[in-house]
PDB file of C-alpha atoms (C1' of nucleotides) in Angstrom:
ATOM      1  CA  MET A   1     104.714   7.307 123.067  1.00 41.00           C
ATOM      2  CA  ALA A   2     101.589  10.004 125.106  1.00 39.00           C
ATOM      3  CA  HIS A   3     100.563  10.008 128.484  1.00 38.00           C
ATOM      4  CA  PHE A   4      98.318   7.710 130.662  1.00 44.00           C
ATOM      5  CA  ASN A   5      97.946   8.006 134.603  1.00 44.00           C
ATOM      6  CA  ASP A   6      94.117   6.522 134.562  1.00 47.00           C
ATOM      7  CA  ASP A   7      93.175   4.092 136.428  1.00 62.00           C
ATOM      8  CA  ILE A   8      90.548   3.124 134.672  1.00 70.00           C
ATOM      9  CA  ILE A   9      91.414   3.335 131.000  1.00 81.00           C
ATOM     10  CA  GLY A  10      95.332   2.545 131.797  1.00 88.00           C
ATOM     11  CA  PRO A  11      96.085  -0.822 131.085  1.00 92.00           C
ATOM     12  CA  VAL A  12      94.110  -0.444 127.756  1.00 94.00           C
ATOM     13  CA  ALA A  13      96.229   2.607 127.034  1.00 93.00           C
ATOM     14  CA  ALA A  14      99.007   0.415 128.055  1.00 93.00           C
ATOM     15  CA  THR A  15      98.403  -1.947 125.765  1.00 95.00           C
ATOM     16  CA  LEU A  16      98.572   0.763 122.936  1.00 95.00           C
ATOM     17  CA  GLU A  17     101.793   1.729 123.914  1.00 93.00           C
ATOM     18  CA  TYR A  18     102.738  -1.459 122.811  1.00 95.00           C
ATOM     19  CA  ILE A  19     100.236  -2.441 119.605  1.00 96.00           C
ATOM     20  CA  GLY A  20      99.414   1.189 118.798  1.00 92.00           C
ATOM     21  CA  GLY A  21     102.256   2.303 116.559  1.00 87.00           C
ATOM     22  CA  ARG A  22     100.658   3.205 112.398  1.00 86.00           C
ATOM     23  CA  TRP A  23     101.893  -0.744 111.247  1.00 92.00           C
ATOM     24  CA  LYS A  24     102.731  -3.103 114.511  1.00 96.00           C
ATOM     25  CA  THR A  25      99.270  -4.935 114.762  1.00 96.00           C
ATOM     26  CA  VAL A  26      99.258  -6.112 111.313  1.00 95.00           C
ATOM     27  CA  ILE A  27     103.181  -5.925 111.257  1.00 96.00           C
ATOM     28  CA  LEU A  28     102.751  -8.701 114.409  1.00 97.00           C
ATOM     29  CA  TYR A  29      99.155 -10.694 112.777  1.00 96.00           C
ATOM     30  CA  TYR A  30     101.432 -11.475 109.870  1.00 96.00           C
ATOM     31  CA  LEU A  31     104.466 -12.868 111.881  1.00 96.00           C
ATOM     32  CA  THR A  32     101.726 -14.919 113.719  1.00 96.00           C
ATOM     33  CA  THR A  33     101.573 -17.468 110.665  1.00 94.00           C
ATOM     34  CA  GLY A  34     105.340 -17.775 111.107  1.00 95.00           C
ATOM     35  CA  LYS A  35     109.154 -16.712 110.736  1.00 96.00           C
ATOM     36  CA  ARG A  36     109.377 -14.134 107.706  1.00 96.00           C
ATOM     37  CA  ARG A  37     112.240 -12.152 106.331  1.00 96.00           C
ATOM     38  CA  PHE A  38     112.044  -8.343 105.587  1.00 97.00           C
ATOM     39  CA  GLY A  39     111.307  -8.402 101.843  1.00 96.00           C
ATOM     40  CA  GLU A  40     108.173 -10.752 102.875  1.00 95.00           C
ATOM     41  CA  ILE A  41     106.627  -8.457 105.023  1.00 96.00           C
ATOM     42  CA  ALA A  42     107.187  -5.448 102.515  1.00 95.00           C
ATOM     43  CA  ALA A  43     105.573  -7.724 100.386  1.00 93.00           C
ATOM     44  CA  ARG A  44     102.501  -8.579 102.089  1.00 92.00           C
ATOM     45  CA  ILE A  45     102.070  -4.849 103.539  1.00 93.00           C
ATOM     46  CA  PRO A  46     102.534  -2.735 100.057  1.00 90.00           C
ATOM     47  CA  ALA A  47     101.064   0.462 101.505  1.00 92.00           C
ATOM     48  CA  ILE A  48     104.441   0.819 103.703  1.00 94.00           C
ATOM     49  CA  SER A  49     107.526   1.547 103.067  1.00 94.00           C
ATOM     50  CA  ARG A  50     110.749   0.106 102.967  1.00 95.00           C
ATOM     51  CA  LYS A  51     111.914   3.057 105.668  1.00 96.00           C
ATOM     52  CA  VAL A  52     109.251   3.288 107.993  1.00 96.00           C
ATOM     53  CA  LEU A  53     109.045  -1.292 108.006  1.00 97.00           C
ATOM     54  CA  THR A  54     112.398  -0.879 109.352  1.00 96.00           C
ATOM     55  CA  GLN A  55     111.614   2.035 111.852  1.00 96.00           C
ATOM     56  CA  GLN A  56     108.575   0.110 113.350  1.00 97.00           C
ATOM     57  CA  LEU A  57     110.378  -3.794 113.614  1.00 97.00           C
ATOM     58  CA  LYS A  58     113.169  -1.519 115.196  1.00 96.00           C
ATOM     59  CA  GLU A  59     110.588  -0.324 117.476  1.00 96.00           C
ATOM     60  CA  LEU A  60     108.772  -4.009 118.273  1.00 97.00           C
ATOM     61  CA  GLU A  61     112.156  -5.714 118.139  1.00 97.00           C
ATOM     62  CA  VAL A  62     113.561  -2.551 121.154  1.00 95.00           C
ATOM     63  CA  ASP A  63     109.832  -3.551 122.533  1.00 95.00           C
ATOM     64  CA  GLY A  64     110.451  -7.457 122.849  1.00 96.00           C
ATOM     65  CA  LEU A  65     107.729  -8.004 120.984  1.00 97.00           C
ATOM     66  CA  ILE A  66     109.602  -9.785 118.352  1.00 97.00           C
ATOM     67  CA  PHE A  67     113.293 -11.416 117.535  1.00 97.00           C
ATOM     68  CA  ARG A  68     115.396 -10.714 114.826  1.00 97.00           C
ATOM     69  CA  GLU A  69     117.818 -12.963 113.093  1.00 96.00           C
ATOM     70  CA  GLU A  70     120.508 -11.576 111.323  1.00 94.00           C
ATOM     71  CA  PHE A  71     122.500 -14.180 109.208  1.00 93.00           C
ATOM     72  CA  LYS A  72     125.476 -13.168 107.849  1.00 88.00           C
ATOM     73  CA  GLU A  73     125.625 -13.830 104.417  1.00 87.00           C
ATOM     74  CA  LYS A  74     125.995 -11.917 100.832  1.00 82.00           C
ATOM     75  CA  PRO A  75     122.908 -11.115  99.528  1.00 90.00           C
ATOM     76  CA  PRO A  76     121.777 -10.228 103.434  1.00 92.00           C
ATOM     77  CA  ARG A  77     119.113 -12.736 105.408  1.00 94.00           C
ATOM     78  CA  VAL A  78     116.756 -11.451 108.097  1.00 97.00           C
ATOM     79  CA  GLU A  79     114.388 -13.175 109.462  1.00 97.00           C
ATOM     80  CA  TYR A  80     111.639 -11.769 111.992  1.00 97.00           C
ATOM     81  CA  SER A  81     109.443 -14.104 114.658  1.00 97.00           C
ATOM     82  CA  LEU A  82     107.495 -13.115 117.423  1.00 98.00           C
ATOM     83  CA  THR A  83     108.821 -13.509 120.991  1.00 98.00           C
ATOM     84  CA  PRO A  84     106.487 -15.454 123.478  1.00 97.00           C
ATOM     85  CA  PHE A  85     105.625 -11.474 124.465  1.00 97.00           C
ATOM     86  CA  GLY A  86     105.015 -10.920 121.061  1.00 97.00           C
ATOM     87  CA  GLU A  87     102.972 -14.116 121.179  1.00 97.00           C
ATOM     88  CA  SER A  88     101.100 -13.285 124.379  1.00 97.00           C
ATOM     89  CA  LEU A  89      99.061 -11.148 122.195  1.00 97.00           C
ATOM     90  CA  SER A  90      97.305 -13.037 120.924  1.00 96.00           C
ATOM     91  CA  GLY A  91      93.920 -13.333 122.282  1.00 97.00           C
ATOM     92  CA  VAL A  92      93.700  -9.460 121.717  1.00 97.00           C
ATOM     93  CA  PHE A  93      94.456 -10.543 117.282  1.00 96.00           C
ATOM     94  CA  ARG A  94      92.213 -13.350 117.638  1.00 96.00           C
ATOM     95  CA  GLU A  95      89.575 -10.757 118.916  1.00 97.00           C
ATOM     96  CA  MET A  96      90.378  -8.099 116.768  1.00 96.00           C
ATOM     97  CA  SER A  97      90.340 -11.065 113.610  1.00 95.00           C
ATOM     98  CA  LEU A  98      87.045 -12.061 114.773  1.00 95.00           C
ATOM     99  CA  TRP A  99      85.253  -8.114 114.709  1.00 96.00           C
ATOM    100  CA  GLY A 100      86.636  -7.684 111.367  1.00 94.00           C
ATOM    101  CA  LYS A 101      85.541 -10.946 109.676  1.00 92.00           C
ATOM    102  CA  GLU A 102      82.141 -10.756 111.439  1.00 91.00           C
ATOM    103  CA  HIS A 103      81.517  -6.847 110.954  1.00 89.00           C
ATOM    104  CA  VAL A 104      83.085  -5.270 108.160  1.00 81.00           C
ATOM    105  CA  SER A 105      83.607  -8.345 105.619  1.00 67.00           C
ATOM    106  CA  GLY A 106      82.971  -6.282 102.006  1.00 59.00           C
ATOM    107  CA  LYS A 107      81.092  -2.643 104.466  1.00 50.00           C
ATOM    108  CA  ARG A 108      84.017  -0.615 103.717  1.00 46.00           C
ATOM    109  CA  GLN A 109      86.595  -0.651 100.614  1.00 45.00           C
ATOM    110  CA  VAL A 110      89.969  -0.247 100.531  1.00 45.00           C
ATOM    111  CA  ALA A 111      91.154   2.763  99.429  1.00 38.00           C
ATOM    112  CA  SER A 112      94.879   2.376  97.352  1.00 32.00           C
TER     113      SER A 112
ATOM    114  CA  MET B   1      93.218   5.855 105.722  1.00 41.00           C
ATOM    115  CA  ALA B   2      94.720   2.884 104.193  1.00 39.00           C
ATOM    116  CA  HIS B   3      95.246  -0.157 101.990  1.00 38.00           C
ATOM    117  CA  PHE B   4      95.442  -3.440 102.495  1.00 44.00           C
ATOM    118  CA  ASN B   5      93.495  -5.968 100.322  1.00 45.00           C
ATOM    119  CA  ASP B   6      95.129  -9.362 101.826  1.00 47.00           C
ATOM    120  CA  ASP B   7      93.692 -11.903 102.906  1.00 61.00           C
ATOM    121  CA  ILE B   8      95.444 -13.447 105.641  1.00 70.00           C
ATOM    122  CA  ILE B   9      95.971  -9.675 107.533  1.00 81.00           C
ATOM    123  CA  GLY B  10      92.767  -7.948 106.766  1.00 88.00           C
ATOM    124  CA  PRO B  11      90.024  -8.640 109.222  1.00 92.00           C
ATOM    125  CA  VAL B  12      92.654  -6.804 111.400  1.00 94.00           C
ATOM    126  CA  ALA B  13      92.808  -3.797 109.277  1.00 93.00           C
ATOM    127  CA  ALA B  14      89.873  -3.825 109.028  1.00 93.00           C
ATOM    128  CA  THR B  15      88.806  -3.234 112.353  1.00 95.00           C
ATOM    129  CA  LEU B  16      91.975  -0.788 112.299  1.00 94.00           C
ATOM    130  CA  GLU B  17      89.947   0.914 110.112  1.00 93.00           C
ATOM    131  CA  TYR B  18      87.416   2.242 112.491  1.00 95.00           C
ATOM    132  CA  ILE B  19      89.931   2.483 116.348  1.00 96.00           C
ATOM    133  CA  GLY B  20      93.281   2.555 114.640  1.00 92.00           C
ATOM    134  CA  GLY B  21      93.259   6.353 115.282  1.00 88.00           C
ATOM    135  CA  ARG B  22      95.343   7.284 117.935  1.00 87.00           C
ATOM    136  CA  TRP B  23      92.853   7.847 120.258  1.00 92.00           C
ATOM    137  CA  LYS B  24      90.138   5.886 119.225  1.00 96.00           C
ATOM    138  CA  THR B  25      90.634   3.260 121.470  1.00 96.00           C
ATOM    139  CA  VAL B  26      90.958   4.897 124.990  1.00 95.00           C
ATOM    140  CA  ILE B  27      87.563   6.686 124.201  1.00 97.00           C
ATOM    141  CA  LEU B  28      85.883   3.878 122.582  1.00 97.00           C
ATOM    142  CA  TYR B  29      86.523   2.069 126.061  1.00 96.00           C
ATOM    143  CA  TYR B  30      86.244   4.542 128.399  1.00 96.00           C
ATOM    144  CA  LEU B  31      82.573   4.855 127.222  1.00 97.00           C
ATOM    145  CA  THR B  32      82.066   1.401 127.860  1.00 96.00           C
ATOM    146  CA  THR B  33      81.458   2.736 131.454  1.00 94.00           C
ATOM    147  CA  GLY B  34      78.473   4.723 130.401  1.00 96.00           C
ATOM    148  CA  LYS B  35      77.366   7.517 128.839  1.00 96.00           C
ATOM    149  CA  ARG B  36      79.832  10.561 128.807  1.00 96.00           C
ATOM    150  CA  ARG B  37      79.933  14.199 128.409  1.00 96.00           C
ATOM    151  CA  PHE B  38      82.710  15.868 126.102  1.00 97.00           C
ATOM    152  CA  GLY B  39      83.955  17.887 129.613  1.00 96.00           C
ATOM    153  CA  GLU B  40      84.334  14.321 131.165  1.00 95.00           C
ATOM    154  CA  ILE B  41      86.431  12.999 128.214  1.00 96.00           C
ATOM    155  CA  ALA B  42      88.452  15.613 128.619  1.00 95.00           C
ATOM    156  CA  ALA B  43      89.253  15.617 131.347  1.00 93.00           C
ATOM    157  CA  ARG B  44      89.886  11.718 131.884  1.00 93.00           C
ATOM    158  CA  ILE B  45      92.193  11.779 129.054  1.00 93.00           C
ATOM    159  CA  PRO B  46      94.068  14.862 129.583  1.00 91.00           C
ATOM    160  CA  ALA B  47      96.889  13.964 127.067  1.00 92.00           C
ATOM    161  CA  ILE B  48      94.533  14.988 124.335  1.00 94.00           C
ATOM    162  CA  SER B  49      93.180  18.630 123.382  1.00 94.00           C
ATOM    163  CA  ARG B  50      89.816  19.543 122.614  1.00 95.00           C
ATOM    164  CA  LYS B  51      90.338  20.103 119.142  1.00 96.00           C
ATOM    165  CA  VAL B  52      91.440  16.528 118.954  1.00 96.00           C
ATOM    166  CA  LEU B  53      89.205  14.955 121.022  1.00 97.00           C
ATOM    167  CA  THR B  54      86.281  17.184 118.555  1.00 96.00           C
ATOM    168  CA  GLN B  55      87.546  15.101 115.022  1.00 96.00           C
ATOM    169  CA  GLN B  56      88.175  11.554 116.864  1.00 97.00           C
ATOM    170  CA  LEU B  57      84.717  11.832 118.335  1.00 97.00           C
ATOM    171  CA  LYS B  58      83.301  12.837 115.268  1.00 96.00           C
ATOM    172  CA  GLU B  59      85.153  10.398 112.950  1.00 96.00           C
ATOM    173  CA  LEU B  60      83.875   7.212 115.326  1.00 97.00           C
ATOM    174  CA  GLU B  61      80.435   9.253 115.421  1.00 97.00           C
ATOM    175  CA  VAL B  62      80.405   9.043 111.574  1.00 95.00           C
ATOM    176  CA  ASP B  63      81.702   5.530 111.460  1.00 95.00           C
ATOM    177  CA  GLY B  64      78.697   4.436 114.072  1.00 96.00           C
ATOM    178  CA  LEU B  65      80.748   3.218 116.951  1.00 97.00           C
ATOM    179  CA  ILE B  66      79.165   6.603 119.226  1.00 97.00           C
ATOM    180  CA  PHE B  67      75.787   8.250 119.297  1.00 97.00           C
ATOM    181  CA  ARG B  68      76.177  11.600 120.403  1.00 97.00           C
ATOM    182  CA  GLU B  69      73.038  13.236 122.315  1.00 96.00           C
ATOM    183  CA  GLU B  70      72.952  17.178 122.238  1.00 94.00           C
ATOM    184  CA  PHE B  71      70.929  19.258 124.455  1.00 93.00           C
ATOM    185  CA  LYS B  72      69.221  22.438 123.707  1.00 88.00           C
ATOM    186  CA  GLU B  73      70.447  24.090 126.369  1.00 88.00           C
ATOM    187  CA  LYS B  74      72.274  27.239 127.647  1.00 83.00           C
ATOM    188  CA  PRO B  75      75.059  25.850 128.667  1.00 91.00           C
ATOM    189  CA  PRO B  76      75.485  23.346 126.074  1.00 92.00           C
ATOM    190  CA  ARG B  77      75.490  19.295 127.145  1.00 95.00           C
ATOM    191  CA  VAL B  78      76.620  16.572 125.167  1.00 97.00           C
ATOM    192  CA  GLU B  79      76.718  13.560 125.588  1.00 97.00           C
ATOM    193  CA  TYR B  80      78.527  10.690 124.283  1.00 97.00           C
ATOM    194  CA  SER B  81      77.394   6.321 124.369  1.00 97.00           C
ATOM    195  CA  LEU B  82      78.655   3.454 122.580  1.00 98.00           C
ATOM    196  CA  THR B  83      76.369   2.045 120.423  1.00 98.00           C
ATOM    197  CA  PRO B  84      75.792  -1.165 120.150  1.00 98.00           C
ATOM    198  CA  PHE B  85      78.139  -1.520 117.007  1.00 97.00           C
ATOM    199  CA  GLY B  86      80.685   0.226 119.444  1.00 97.00           C
ATOM    200  CA  GLU B  87      79.472  -2.277 122.412  1.00 97.00           C
ATOM    201  CA  SER B  88      80.358  -5.153 119.985  1.00 97.00           C
ATOM    202  CA  LEU B  89      84.261  -4.289 120.268  1.00 97.00           C
ATOM    203  CA  SER B  90      84.435  -5.279 123.776  1.00 96.00           C
ATOM    204  CA  GLY B  91      86.045  -8.484 123.255  1.00 97.00           C
ATOM    205  CA  VAL B  92      88.548  -6.320 121.959  1.00 97.00           C
ATOM    206  CA  PHE B  93      88.685  -4.040 124.195  1.00 97.00           C
ATOM    207  CA  ARG B  94      88.343  -6.815 127.686  1.00 96.00           C
ATOM    208  CA  GLU B  95      91.873  -8.790 125.517  1.00 97.00           C
ATOM    209  CA  MET B  96      93.275  -5.406 125.627  1.00 96.00           C
ATOM    210  CA  SER B  97      92.031  -4.769 129.102  1.00 95.00           C
ATOM    211  CA  LEU B  98      93.594  -8.256 130.195  1.00 95.00           C
ATOM    212  CA  TRP B  99      96.869  -8.047 128.554  1.00 96.00           C
ATOM    213  CA  GLY B 100      98.153  -4.910 130.003  1.00 94.00           C
ATOM    214  CA  LYS B 101      97.246  -5.598 133.195  1.00 92.00           C
ATOM    215  CA  GLU B 102      99.097  -9.062 133.152  1.00 91.00           C
ATOM    216  CA  HIS B 103     102.381  -7.668 131.313  1.00 89.00           C
ATOM    217  CA  VAL B 104     102.308  -3.614 131.932  1.00 81.00           C
ATOM    218  CA  SER B 105     101.311  -2.824 134.944  1.00 66.00           C
ATOM    219  CA  GLY B 106     103.843  -0.474 136.073  1.00 59.00           C
ATOM    220  CA  LYS B 107     106.637  -1.999 134.315  1.00 50.00           C
ATOM    221  CA  ARG B 108     106.394   1.289 131.726  1.00 46.00           C
ATOM    222  CA  GLN B 109     106.330   4.253 133.424  1.00 45.00           C
ATOM    223  CA  VAL B 110     103.938   6.838 131.485  1.00 46.00           C
ATOM    224  CA  ALA B 111     105.796  10.204 130.384  1.00 39.00           C
ATOM    225  CA  SER B 112     104.440  13.763 131.209  1.00 32.00           C
TER     226      SER B 112
ATOM    227  C1'  DT C   1     133.559  -5.743  83.546  1.00 84.90           C
ATOM    228  C1'  DT C   2     128.366  -5.010  84.452  1.00 84.90           C
ATOM    229  C1'  DC C   3     123.893  -6.649  86.977  1.00 84.90           C
ATOM    230  C1'  DA C   4     121.345  -7.711  90.033  1.00 84.90           C
ATOM    231  C1'  DT C   5     120.283  -9.514  94.502  1.00 84.90           C
ATOM    232  C1'  DC C   6     118.653  -8.371 100.081  1.00 84.90           C
ATOM    233  C1'  DA C   7     117.828  -5.230 103.709  1.00 84.90           C
ATOM    234  C1'  DG C   8     118.741  -1.343 104.729  1.00 84.90           C
ATOM    235  C1'  DT C   9     120.505   3.674 106.058  1.00 84.90           C
ATOM    236  C1'  DT C  10     120.659   8.620 105.128  1.00 84.90           C
ATOM    237  C1'  DA C  11     119.426  13.103 103.295  1.00 84.90           C
ATOM    238  C1'  DC C  12     116.335  16.193 101.440  1.00 84.90           C
ATOM    239  C1'  DC C  13     111.782  17.128 101.079  1.00 84.90           C
ATOM    240  C1'  DA C  14     105.831  16.978 101.621  1.00 84.90           C
ATOM    241  C1'  DT C  15     102.044  15.440 104.112  1.00 84.90           C
ATOM    242  C1'  DT C  16      99.922  15.208 108.428  1.00 84.90           C
ATOM    243  C1'  DT C  17      98.839  16.128 112.154  1.00 84.90           C
ATOM    244  C1'  DT C  18      98.806  18.441 116.548  1.00 84.90           C
ATOM    245  C1'  DG C  19      98.756  22.366 119.850  1.00 84.90           C
ATOM    246  C1'  DT C  20      97.664  27.292 120.831  1.00 84.90           C
ATOM    247  C1'  DA C  21      95.146  31.013 121.604  1.00 84.90           C
ATOM    248  C1'  DA C  22      91.434  33.632 120.314  1.00 84.90           C
ATOM    249  C1'  DC C  23      86.058  33.189 119.705  1.00 84.90           C
ATOM    250  C1'  DC C  24      80.991  32.140 120.151  1.00 84.90           C
ATOM    251  C1'  DG C  25      76.123  32.358 122.362  1.00 84.90           C
ATOM    252  C1'  DG C  26      72.869  33.071 125.889  1.00 84.90           C
ATOM    253  C1'  DC C  27      71.825  32.286 129.972  1.00 84.90           C
ATOM    254  C1'  DA C  28      72.246  32.436 135.363  1.00 84.90           C
ATOM    255  C1'  DA C  29      75.327  34.664 139.485  1.00 84.90           C
ATOM    256  C1'  DA C  30      78.636  38.141 141.632  1.00 84.90           C
TER     257       DA C  30
ATOM    258  C1'  DT D   1      77.749  44.519 133.878  1.00 84.90           C
ATOM    259  C1'  DT D   2      81.131  41.699 134.090  1.00 84.90           C
ATOM    260  C1'  DT D   3      81.722  36.555 134.419  1.00 84.90           C
ATOM    261  C1'  DG D   4      81.414  32.064 134.213  1.00 84.90           C
ATOM    262  C1'  DC D   5      79.568  28.110 132.208  1.00 84.90           C
ATOM    263  C1'  DC D   6      79.767  24.105 127.755  1.00 84.90           C
ATOM    264  C1'  DG D   7      80.810  22.447 123.918  1.00 84.90           C
ATOM    265  C1'  DG D   8      82.411  23.462 120.313  1.00 84.90           C
ATOM    266  C1'  DT D   9      85.241  25.875 115.531  1.00 84.90           C
ATOM    267  C1'  DT D  10      88.417  28.770 113.228  1.00 84.90           C
ATOM    268  C1'  DA D  11      92.992  30.366 111.805  1.00 84.90           C
ATOM    269  C1'  DC D  12      98.340  29.842 112.517  1.00 84.90           C
ATOM    270  C1'  DA D  13     102.270  27.468 113.402  1.00 84.90           C
ATOM    271  C1'  DA D  14     104.503  24.011 115.026  1.00 84.90           C
ATOM    272  C1'  DA D  15     106.309  19.261 114.971  1.00 84.90           C
ATOM    273  C1'  DA D  16     105.546  14.585 114.118  1.00 84.90           C
ATOM    274  C1'  DT D  17     105.110  11.680 109.928  1.00 84.90           C
ATOM    275  C1'  DG D  18     106.307  10.300 105.465  1.00 84.90           C
ATOM    276  C1'  DG D  19     107.428   8.982 101.327  1.00 84.90           C
ATOM    277  C1'  DT D  20     111.566   8.998  97.486  1.00 84.90           C
ATOM    278  C1'  DA D  21     115.532   8.497  95.287  1.00 84.90           C
ATOM    279  C1'  DA D  22     120.329   7.471  95.696  1.00 84.90           C
ATOM    280  C1'  DC D  23     123.734   5.068  98.228  1.00 84.90           C
ATOM    281  C1'  DT D  24     125.844   0.892 100.734  1.00 84.90           C
ATOM    282  C1'  DG D  25     128.731  -4.116 100.362  1.00 84.90           C
ATOM    283  C1'  DA D  26     130.009  -8.559  98.906  1.00 84.90           C
ATOM    284  C1'  DT D  27     128.649 -12.777  95.852  1.00 84.90           C
ATOM    285  C1'  DG D  28     127.234 -15.355  92.105  1.00 84.90           C
ATOM    286  C1'  DA D  29     125.297 -14.782  87.872  1.00 84.90           C
ATOM    287  C1'  DA D  30     125.799 -12.818  82.646  1.00 84.90           C
TER     288       DA D  30
END
DNA sequence: TTCATCAGTTACCATTTTGTAACCGGCAAA
DNA sequence: TTTGCCGGTTACAAAATGGTAACTGATGAA
């Protein structure tokens, strides 16, 4: 992604290397509610196209944050879930969710 | 930015509307260490061009997260600092910094 | 026999973001 | 007199990102 050689901002920047992607935090946060199929994620986050969703999921898998389980069935089925590594981000998600609830509830209209 | 009408991911998505920009979290986190001049920020985050830095700072100011103080001097001086609203994000930064220290310290090489 | 299902992939194009270089003003130092 | 300082802004070009539509393969249902 980018490059950060700084000691102060280093750890935060390092975290962003994992969850800094456009949709990654939202995807991961949705997966904290349990194992989900590709179609479920796509339905839950309609703003993201399937192409980009595929890309983001692949990157998250490569980074070890999510686990992809593919069932060899005839209409294919794929389930995504958080790895323990991905679950270790829960503190970040919790704080983000808290802040969103406390500071932005309803204030900011969401475009479409 | 985008659109999230979802109740589950809503608060997290709302938070991302504020800090989801490419460099915003890093800038804000650097400002938690105190008031900084434009040039200091630019020097601290060399990966970002001055043009984009200007843009991100302007957005952060519009969103009420940072305060911009301009001194009418001859070589101009501008100082940026967190507003109380910006400081309210400290929990998010703390968790991100913690996670980065615990899980990525040194593992991931930073490109240049 | 044709259609729908699911989780993609691919090609192609449009949009967005980003970088680079030049420029600004007004004072002080060389 | 020219140069550097600082915090930008602007125009232009390049790169990254994004969307859309068509296609895949195997099966079961109509």
